[in-house]
Amino acid sequence: MSVQIKGIREGLLVSVDEGEWTEAEKGLLLELERQKAFLKGARLILDLESHEINAVAMSHLRDQLSDQGLLLWGVLSQSPLTERSAQAMGLATRIHGSEPEPEEEAAAEEPETPADGPAVLLKKTLRSGVNLTHQGDVTVIGDVNPGAQIVAGGNVVVWGRLRGLVHAGAKGDESAVVCAMELSPTQLRIASHIAIPPQESGKPGPEIAFVREGQVVAEEWAPAGASPE
Amino acid sequence: MNGRVITVTSGKGGVGKTTATANIGAALADLGKKVVCIDADIGLRNLDVVMGLENRIVYDIVDVVEGRCKLRQALIRDKRLEELYLIPAAQTRDKNAISPKDMVRVCDELRKDFDYILIDSPAGIERGFKNAIAPADEIVIITNPEVSAVRDADRIIGIVEAEQKGPAKLVVNRINMDLVEKGDMLAVADVLELLAVDLIGIVPDDQAVLVSTNRGSPIALEARSKTGQAFRDVARRLTGEQVAFTKANGGGFLGRISQLIRTGSRPGSK
């Protein structure tokens, strides 16, 4: 995986691949283009690792991002040259202690991430029109409103009300689950199964949805051993 | 003076943006503030009609932007209120006639002379909307207690947040108590639960509004009207004043909201 996108307090933290800059930049722009719908209007913080980027290349990058409707807000870098050119353009080069918070939390609570890509943690409410697509697991701390959409290769956990459209195991993983404090999505998909939940699903409480014998079922989300099998 | 730019928008059309702009503008001016309303709905101008100033238009905002007149010349003074002005939209052009940058420039100039600059945004999320929110210090979102209007308001709030225009403020317009009671209409509590933004107004559904907009005389200036009172309360809340939601101006919604907190149930849900 070359480009990773994480939600942090300041915006979206995008990690860029190591290696030749022109290649890495191409990969970055391609990935951002692909995820345009989700990223539109977002503030970006690029983690450029040790890439050496002068002021000209940096302003070129910013222009290309703004052409895609993206605002470059900050740059993290281990290279003094890159940091200087970012500062010269008025970009932030430090985000509270320069350590993205989701990383700490993810590391603390889930030491073992599944092989199909790391998890993304979003601490905000997804409003109508937002599309979050991610290869791995998705955790949202906030609500997912009607009209918003989450497509994840892995599991989806919503610490809030899930009322939008959600697709877990989008690449065909039938063991993927969807959990929410209030599970009332417009439509719920797991792998190739599509379910339209009943309008009134009893008392609103934490629920987990998964595939059992070819059917999407939702059960009360018990504290332990909640996942199927 | 360092005026505040407030953009009134909604996403969905027909929820009452223009009526709200005219009434909030009139109410602010009635409080003694110096106010200018800008119609950003170029090609489909309405604000002039609602404010009853249509026949006084000589220059419009496109004339200002394209340099055919001075900003001062495009300001139309209200018939009733000394401190209320309008900059009308052009009717014969479209939204591309001006850019977000133009709006920022015009508003920066107006800030020097006015306390409040209210911008009436067109419906949608395209160019006209972008023009309208570009100069905004604050966004007021108008919605109706209907699922489709709330959905669009939610989208707009998301865009406003992404544009760093601060937390949007909400006015729920055209609430009909009888329908809410019957469960046929969303209650304010339901709208708030989904949108999770600050509520600054609840305006009842009132046929008198129709009459007043047709006459070009904002209902906010009618002292005895409850709807007018609701708009006056919005204006006072915009100035930073704490105004409680009372039975008189909202039909006892606060009671419903506190009831909701106590019982943990949602009124209005089937």
Coordinates of C-alpha atoms in Angstrom, one line a residue:
Chain A
M1 CA 0.0 0.0 0.0
S2 CA 1.5 3.3 -1.1
V3 CA -0.8 6.0 0.2
Q4 CA -2.6 5.9 3.6
I5 CA -5.3 8.2 4.7
K6 CA -6.2 8.7 8.4
G7 CA -8.6 11.1 10.0
I8 CA -7.0 13.2 12.7
R9 CA -8.2 16.2 14.7
E10 CA -6.7 18.7 12.2
G11 CA -7.9 17.1 9.1
L12 CA -6.8 14.1 7.1
L13 CA -3.3 12.8 7.5
V14 CA -2.0 11.3 4.3
S15 CA 1.1 9.2 4.4
V16 CA 3.2 9.2 1.2
D17 CA 5.3 6.3 -0.1
E18 CA 9.1 6.2 0.3
G19 CA 11.3 6.2 -2.8
E20 CA 11.6 8.5 -5.8
W21 CA 9.6 11.7 -5.2
T22 CA 8.2 12.0 -8.8
E23 CA 6.9 8.4 -8.5
A24 CA 5.6 8.9 -5.0
E25 CA 3.9 12.2 -6.0
K26 CA 2.2 10.5 -9.0
G27 CA 1.0 7.7 -6.7
L28 CA -0.3 10.3 -4.2
L29 CA -2.2 12.3 -6.7
L30 CA -3.7 9.2 -8.3
E31 CA -4.9 7.9 -5.0
L32 CA -6.4 11.3 -4.0
E33 CA -8.1 11.5 -7.4
R34 CA -9.6 8.1 -6.8
Q35 CA -10.9 9.0 -3.4
K36 CA -12.0 12.5 -4.5
A37 CA -15.6 12.2 -3.4
F38 CA -14.6 11.3 0.1
L39 CA -11.8 13.9 0.3
K40 CA -13.5 16.8 -1.3
G41 CA -13.0 20.0 0.7
A42 CA -10.9 18.3 3.3
R43 CA -7.8 19.8 4.9
L44 CA -4.8 17.6 4.1
I45 CA -1.7 17.1 6.2
L46 CA 0.9 15.2 4.2
D47 CA 3.4 13.0 5.9
L48 CA 6.3 13.2 3.5
E49 CA 8.7 11.1 5.6
S50 CA 12.2 11.8 4.3
H51 CA 11.3 13.1 0.8
E52 CA 13.4 16.1 -0.1
I53 CA 11.1 18.7 -1.6
N54 CA 12.1 22.3 -2.5
A55 CA 9.8 25.3 -2.4
V56 CA 9.0 25.1 -6.2
A57 CA 8.0 21.4 -6.0
M58 CA 6.0 22.1 -2.9
S59 CA 4.0 24.9 -4.4
H60 CA 3.5 22.8 -7.5
L61 CA 2.1 20.1 -5.3
R62 CA -0.2 22.5 -3.5
D63 CA -1.5 23.8 -6.8
Q64 CA -2.2 20.3 -8.1
L65 CA -4.1 19.5 -4.8
S66 CA -6.1 22.6 -5.0
D67 CA -7.1 21.7 -8.6
Q68 CA -8.6 18.6 -7.1
G69 CA -10.5 20.7 -4.6
L70 CA -8.2 19.8 -1.7
L71 CA -6.6 22.2 0.8
L72 CA -3.0 21.5 1.8
W73 CA -2.9 22.5 5.4
G74 CA 0.2 21.0 6.8
V75 CA 3.3 18.9 6.0
L76 CA 5.1 16.5 8.3
S77 CA 8.6 15.7 7.3
Q78 CA 11.9 14.4 8.6
S79 CA 13.8 16.5 6.0
P80 CA 14.8 20.0 7.1
L81 CA 14.6 21.2 3.4
T82 CA 11.1 20.0 3.1
E83 CA 10.1 21.5 6.4
R84 CA 11.6 24.8 5.4
S85 CA 9.8 25.0 2.1
A86 CA 6.5 24.1 3.8
Q87 CA 7.0 26.8 6.4
A88 CA 7.9 29.3 3.7
M89 CA 4.5 28.6 2.2
G90 CA 2.8 29.1 5.5
L91 CA 1.9 25.5 6.0
A92 CA 1.8 23.9 9.4
T93 CA 4.7 21.5 10.1
R94 CA 3.7 20.3 13.4
I95 CA 0.4 18.9 14.7
H96 CA 0.0 18.7 18.4
G97 CA 3.3 16.9 19.2
S98 CA 3.4 15.8 15.6
E99 CA 2.1 12.5 16.6
P100 CA -1.2 11.6 15.0
E101 CA -3.6 10.5 17.7
P102 CA -5.4 7.7 16.0
E103 CA -2.1 5.8 15.7
E104 CA -1.6 5.8 19.5
E105 CA -5.1 4.6 20.2
A106 CA -5.2 2.0 17.5
A107 CA -1.9 0.7 18.7
A108 CA -3.0 0.7 22.3
E109 CA -6.3 -1.1 21.8
E110 CA -5.7 -3.3 18.8
P111 CA -2.2 -4.5 18.6
E112 CA -3.1 -7.0 15.8
T113 CA -4.6 -5.4 12.7
P114 CA -5.8 -7.8 10.0
A115 CA -3.6 -8.4 7.0
D116 CA -5.9 -6.5 4.6
G117 CA -4.7 -3.1 5.5
P118 CA -4.7 -1.0 8.6
A119 CA -7.8 0.5 10.2
V120 CA -8.9 4.1 9.8
L121 CA -10.3 6.0 12.7
L122 CA -12.6 9.0 12.1
K123 CA -13.6 11.1 15.0
K124 CA -16.4 13.1 13.4
T125 CA -20.0 12.8 12.3
L126 CA -20.3 11.7 8.7
R127 CA -22.9 13.9 7.2
S128 CA -25.0 13.5 4.1
G129 CA -22.9 13.4 0.9
V130 CA -19.7 12.1 2.5
N131 CA -18.2 8.9 1.1
L132 CA -15.6 7.1 3.1
T133 CA -13.9 4.3 1.3
H134 CA -11.1 2.3 2.9
Q135 CA -9.4 -1.0 2.2
G136 CA -9.3 -2.2 5.8
D137 CA -11.4 -1.7 8.9
V138 CA -13.3 1.5 9.6
T139 CA -14.1 3.0 13.0
V140 CA -16.2 6.1 13.3
I141 CA -16.6 7.9 16.6
G142 CA -19.6 10.0 15.8
D143 CA -22.8 9.4 13.8
V144 CA -23.2 8.3 10.2
N145 CA -26.1 10.3 8.9
P146 CA -28.5 9.3 6.2
G147 CA -27.0 10.1 2.8
A148 CA -23.4 9.3 4.0
Q149 CA -21.7 6.2 2.8
I150 CA -19.0 3.9 4.2
V151 CA -17.4 1.3 2.0
A152 CA -14.8 -0.8 3.8
G153 CA -12.8 -3.9 2.9
G154 CA -13.0 -5.0 6.5
N155 CA -15.3 -4.4 9.4
V156 CA -17.2 -1.2 10.3
V157 CA -17.6 0.0 13.8
V158 CA -19.7 3.1 14.5
W159 CA -19.6 4.5 18.0
G160 CA -22.8 6.4 17.4
R161 CA -25.9 6.2 15.3
L162 CA -25.5 4.5 12.0
R163 CA -28.2 5.7 9.6
G164 CA -26.4 6.0 6.3
L165 CA -25.3 3.3 3.8
V166 CA -22.7 0.9 4.9
H167 CA -20.8 -1.8 3.0
A168 CA -18.5 -4.1 5.0
G169 CA -16.3 -6.7 3.5
A170 CA -16.6 -4.9 0.2
K171 CA -14.0 -7.0 -1.4
G172 CA -15.9 -10.2 -0.7
D173 CA -15.1 -10.9 2.9
E174 CA -18.2 -12.6 4.3
S175 CA -16.8 -12.7 7.8
A176 CA -16.9 -8.9 8.1
V177 CA -19.2 -7.4 10.6
V178 CA -20.9 -4.0 11.2
C179 CA -21.4 -2.8 14.7
A180 CA -23.1 0.4 15.9
M181 CA -24.5 1.9 19.0
E182 CA -27.7 2.3 17.1
L183 CA -27.8 0.2 14.0
S184 CA -30.4 1.7 11.6
P185 CA -28.7 2.1 8.3
T186 CA -30.6 3.0 5.1
Q187 CA -29.0 -0.1 3.6
L188 CA -26.5 -2.6 5.0
R189 CA -24.2 -4.6 2.8
I190 CA -21.8 -7.3 3.8
A191 CA -19.7 -8.8 0.9
S192 CA -22.3 -9.5 -1.8
H193 CA -25.3 -9.5 0.6
I194 CA -27.6 -6.6 0.7
A195 CA -30.1 -6.0 3.6
I196 CA -32.6 -3.3 4.1
P197 CA -33.2 -3.1 7.8
P198 CA -36.8 -2.8 9.0
Q199 CA -37.9 0.7 9.8
E200 CA -38.3 0.1 13.5
S201 CA -35.8 -2.3 14.8
G202 CA -37.1 -2.6 18.4
K203 CA -35.3 -0.7 21.1
P204 CA -32.3 1.2 19.9
G205 CA -29.2 -0.4 21.5
P206 CA -25.8 -1.5 20.4
E207 CA -26.2 -4.1 17.6
I208 CA -23.9 -6.2 15.5
A209 CA -24.7 -7.4 11.9
F210 CA -23.0 -10.3 10.2
V211 CA -23.7 -13.0 7.6
R212 CA -25.2 -16.2 8.9
E213 CA -26.1 -19.0 6.4
G214 CA -26.2 -16.5 3.5
Q215 CA -28.4 -14.0 5.4
V216 CA -27.5 -10.7 7.0
V217 CA -28.6 -10.8 10.6
A218 CA -28.4 -8.3 13.4
E219 CA -28.1 -9.2 17.0
E220 CA -27.6 -7.4 20.3
W221 CA -24.0 -6.4 20.6
A222 CA -22.9 -8.2 23.6
P223 CA -19.8 -7.1 25.4
A224 CA -17.7 -10.2 24.8
G225 CA -17.6 -12.9 22.1
A226 CA -20.0 -10.8 20.0
S227 CA -18.6 -11.8 16.7
P228 CA -20.1 -14.8 15.0
E229 CA -18.6 -18.2 15.5
Chain B
M1 CA -17.0 49.5 12.0
N2 CA -16.2 45.9 11.4
G3 CA -19.3 44.2 10.2
R4 CA -20.1 40.5 10.4
V5 CA -21.0 38.6 7.2
I6 CA -23.8 36.1 7.7
T7 CA -24.8 33.8 4.9
V8 CA -28.3 32.3 4.9
T9 CA -28.4 29.0 3.1
S10 CA -30.3 25.7 3.0
G11 CA -29.3 23.4 0.2
K12 CA -32.9 22.6 -0.7
G13 CA -34.9 25.3 -2.4
G14 CA -38.2 26.7 -1.2
V15 CA -37.6 26.3 2.5
G16 CA -37.7 30.1 3.1
K17 CA -34.2 31.4 2.8
T18 CA -35.2 34.6 1.1
T19 CA -38.0 35.3 3.5
A20 CA -35.8 34.6 6.4
T21 CA -33.0 36.9 5.1
A22 CA -35.5 39.7 4.6
N23 CA -37.0 39.2 8.0
I24 CA -33.8 38.8 9.9
G25 CA -32.4 41.8 8.1
A26 CA -35.4 43.9 9.0
A27 CA -35.4 42.7 12.6
L28 CA -31.7 43.5 13.0
A29 CA -32.2 47.0 11.5
D30 CA -35.2 47.4 13.9
L31 CA -32.7 46.7 16.7
G32 CA -30.8 49.7 15.5
K33 CA -28.1 47.8 13.6
K34 CA -26.9 49.0 10.3
V35 CA -27.7 46.1 7.9
V36 CA -27.2 45.3 4.2
C37 CA -28.8 42.3 2.6
I38 CA -27.2 40.9 -0.5
D39 CA -29.1 38.8 -3.0
A40 CA -26.6 36.2 -4.3
D41 CA -29.2 34.4 -6.4
I42 CA -28.1 35.9 -9.7
G43 CA -30.5 35.1 -12.5
L44 CA -33.4 34.3 -10.1
R45 CA -33.5 37.3 -7.9
N46 CA -36.2 37.5 -5.3
L47 CA -35.0 39.3 -2.3
D48 CA -35.9 42.7 -3.8
V49 CA -39.5 41.6 -4.3
V50 CA -39.8 40.2 -0.7
M51 CA -38.4 43.4 0.7
G52 CA -40.6 45.4 -1.6
L53 CA -37.8 47.3 -3.3
E54 CA -38.0 45.9 -6.8
N55 CA -39.0 49.2 -8.5
R56 CA -36.1 51.0 -7.0
I57 CA -33.3 48.9 -8.6
V58 CA -30.9 50.8 -10.8
Y59 CA -27.7 48.9 -10.3
D60 CA -27.1 45.4 -9.1
I61 CA -24.2 43.4 -7.7
V62 CA -22.9 42.3 -11.2
D63 CA -22.7 46.0 -12.1
V64 CA -20.6 46.6 -9.0
V65 CA -18.3 43.6 -9.7
E66 CA -17.9 44.6 -13.3
G67 CA -17.1 48.2 -12.4
R68 CA -20.2 49.8 -14.0
C69 CA -21.0 51.6 -10.8
K70 CA -19.7 52.3 -7.3
L71 CA -20.7 50.0 -4.5
R72 CA -22.5 52.9 -2.9
Q73 CA -24.7 53.4 -6.0
A74 CA -26.0 49.8 -5.8
L75 CA -27.2 50.1 -2.2
I76 CA -30.9 50.5 -2.1
R77 CA -32.3 52.0 1.1
D78 CA -35.4 50.3 2.6
K79 CA -38.7 52.1 2.6
R80 CA -39.4 51.8 6.3
L81 CA -36.1 51.3 8.0
E82 CA -33.4 53.9 7.9
E83 CA -30.5 51.5 8.5
L84 CA -31.5 48.7 6.1
Y85 CA -30.1 48.4 2.7
L86 CA -30.3 45.9 -0.2
I87 CA -27.8 45.0 -2.9
P88 CA -29.9 43.2 -5.5
A89 CA -28.9 40.4 -7.8
A90 CA -28.8 40.8 -11.6
Q91 CA -31.8 39.1 -13.2
T92 CA -30.4 38.9 -16.7
R93 CA -27.1 37.1 -15.9
D94 CA -26.2 33.8 -14.3
K95 CA -24.2 32.6 -11.3
N96 CA -20.9 32.7 -13.2
A97 CA -21.1 36.4 -13.6
I98 CA -19.3 36.7 -10.2
S99 CA -16.7 34.7 -8.4
P100 CA -16.2 33.9 -4.7
K101 CA -13.3 36.4 -4.8
D102 CA -15.6 39.1 -6.0
M103 CA -18.0 38.4 -3.1
V104 CA -15.1 38.6 -0.6
R105 CA -14.0 41.9 -2.0
V106 CA -17.5 43.4 -2.0
C107 CA -18.1 42.2 1.5
D108 CA -14.8 43.5 2.8
E109 CA -15.7 46.9 1.6
L110 CA -19.2 46.7 3.2
R111 CA -17.8 45.6 6.5
K112 CA -16.4 49.1 7.0
D113 CA -19.9 50.7 6.9
F114 CA -22.3 48.1 8.2
D115 CA -22.8 46.0 11.4
Y116 CA -24.3 43.1 9.5
I117 CA -24.0 41.9 6.0
L118 CA -26.6 39.2 5.3
I119 CA -26.2 37.1 2.1
D120 CA -29.2 35.3 0.7
S121 CA -27.7 32.2 -0.9
P122 CA -29.3 30.4 -3.9
A123 CA -30.4 26.8 -3.4
G124 CA -27.9 24.0 -4.4
I125 CA -24.2 23.5 -3.7
E126 CA -22.8 24.9 -6.9
R127 CA -21.2 28.2 -7.9
G128 CA -23.9 30.4 -6.5
F129 CA -23.7 28.7 -3.2
K130 CA -19.9 28.9 -3.2
N131 CA -20.1 32.6 -4.0
A132 CA -22.5 33.1 -1.1
I133 CA -20.4 31.3 1.6
A134 CA -17.0 32.6 0.5
P135 CA -17.1 35.8 2.5
A136 CA -19.1 34.4 5.4
D137 CA -18.1 34.7 9.0
E138 CA -21.1 32.8 10.1
I139 CA -23.6 30.5 8.4
V140 CA -27.3 30.3 9.2
I141 CA -29.0 27.2 7.8
I142 CA -32.7 27.3 7.2
T143 CA -34.5 24.0 7.1
N144 CA -38.1 22.7 7.2
P145 CA -39.2 19.8 9.3
E146 CA -39.2 17.6 6.3
V147 CA -36.9 14.6 5.7
S148 CA -35.6 15.9 2.4
A149 CA -34.9 19.4 3.7
V150 CA -33.1 18.1 6.7
R151 CA -31.0 15.8 4.5
D152 CA -29.9 18.7 2.4
A153 CA -29.2 20.8 5.5
D154 CA -27.0 18.0 6.8
R155 CA -25.0 18.0 3.6
I156 CA -24.6 21.8 3.7
I157 CA -23.4 21.6 7.3
G158 CA -20.8 19.1 6.2
I159 CA -19.6 21.4 3.5
V160 CA -19.6 24.4 5.8
E161 CA -17.5 22.5 8.3
A162 CA -15.0 21.5 5.6
E163 CA -14.7 25.1 4.5
Q164 CA -13.8 26.1 8.0
K165 CA -16.8 28.5 8.3
G166 CA -17.3 27.6 11.9
P167 CA -20.3 25.7 13.3
A168 CA -23.4 26.5 11.3
K169 CA -26.5 27.8 13.1
L170 CA -29.9 26.4 12.5
V171 CA -33.4 27.9 12.0
V172 CA -36.2 25.5 11.7
N173 CA -38.8 27.2 9.5
R174 CA -42.5 26.4 8.9
I175 CA -43.2 24.1 11.8
N176 CA -46.8 23.1 12.1
M177 CA -47.7 22.1 15.6
D178 CA -50.8 20.2 14.6
L179 CA -48.9 18.0 12.2
V180 CA -46.1 17.4 14.8
E181 CA -48.7 16.4 17.4
K182 CA -50.2 13.9 14.9
G183 CA -46.7 12.5 14.2
D184 CA -46.9 13.5 10.6
M185 CA -44.1 16.0 10.8
L186 CA -40.7 15.9 12.3
A187 CA -40.4 17.7 15.6
V188 CA -37.6 20.2 16.2
A189 CA -36.0 17.7 18.6
D190 CA -35.8 15.1 15.7
V191 CA -34.2 17.7 13.4
L192 CA -31.7 18.7 16.1
E193 CA -30.8 15.2 17.0
L194 CA -29.7 14.5 13.4
L195 CA -28.0 17.8 12.6
A196 CA -26.4 18.4 16.0
V197 CA -25.8 22.1 15.5
D198 CA -26.9 25.2 17.5
L199 CA -30.5 26.1 17.1
I200 CA -31.2 29.9 16.9
G201 CA -34.8 29.9 15.7
I202 CA -38.1 28.1 15.4
V203 CA -40.5 29.8 13.1
P204 CA -44.1 28.6 12.9
D205 CA -45.9 27.9 9.6
D206 CA -48.0 30.9 9.0
Q207 CA -50.1 32.0 6.0
A208 CA -49.5 35.6 7.0
V209 CA -45.9 35.2 5.8
L210 CA -47.2 34.6 2.3
V211 CA -49.3 37.7 2.5
S212 CA -46.4 39.8 3.8
T213 CA -43.9 38.6 1.2
N214 CA -46.3 39.2 -1.6
R215 CA -46.8 42.7 -0.2
G216 CA -43.1 43.2 0.2
S217 CA -43.4 44.0 3.8
P218 CA -41.4 41.8 6.2
I219 CA -43.6 40.2 8.9
A220 CA -40.8 40.8 11.4
L221 CA -42.0 44.4 11.6
E222 CA -45.5 43.4 12.6
A223 CA -45.3 43.7 16.4
R224 CA -48.3 41.4 17.1
S225 CA -47.3 38.5 14.8
K226 CA -45.9 35.4 16.5
T227 CA -44.0 34.6 13.4
G228 CA -42.6 38.1 13.3
Q229 CA -41.6 37.6 17.0
A230 CA -39.8 34.3 16.0
F231 CA -37.7 36.2 13.4
R232 CA -37.0 39.0 15.9
D233 CA -35.8 36.4 18.3
V234 CA -33.5 35.0 15.7
A235 CA -32.0 38.4 15.1
R236 CA -31.5 39.0 18.8
R237 CA -29.8 35.6 19.1
L238 CA -27.5 36.6 16.2
T239 CA -26.4 39.7 18.2
G240 CA -25.3 37.4 21.0
E241 CA -28.3 37.9 23.3
Q242 CA -29.6 34.9 25.1
V243 CA -33.3 34.5 24.2
A244 CA -35.2 31.6 25.7
F245 CA -37.4 29.5 23.4
T246 CA -40.9 30.1 24.9
K247 CA -44.3 28.7 24.2
A248 CA -45.2 32.0 22.6
N249 CA -42.5 31.8 19.9
G250 CA -42.1 28.1 19.5
G251 CA -45.2 26.3 20.7
G252 CA -43.6 24.7 23.7
F253 CA -40.8 22.9 22.0
L254 CA -38.5 23.3 24.9
G255 CA -40.9 21.4 27.0
R256 CA -40.7 18.6 24.4
I257 CA -36.9 18.7 24.4
S258 CA -36.6 18.5 28.1
Q259 CA -39.2 15.7 28.1
L260 CA -37.1 13.9 25.6
I261 CA -34.1 14.1 27.8
R262 CA -36.0 12.8 30.8
T263 CA -37.7 9.8 29.1
G264 CA -35.0 9.0 26.6
S265 CA -37.6 8.5 23.9
R266 CA -38.1 10.4 20.7
P267 CA -41.3 12.3 20.3
G268 CA -42.6 12.2 16.7
S269 CA -41.0 8.8 15.8
K270 CA -43.4 6.2 14.7

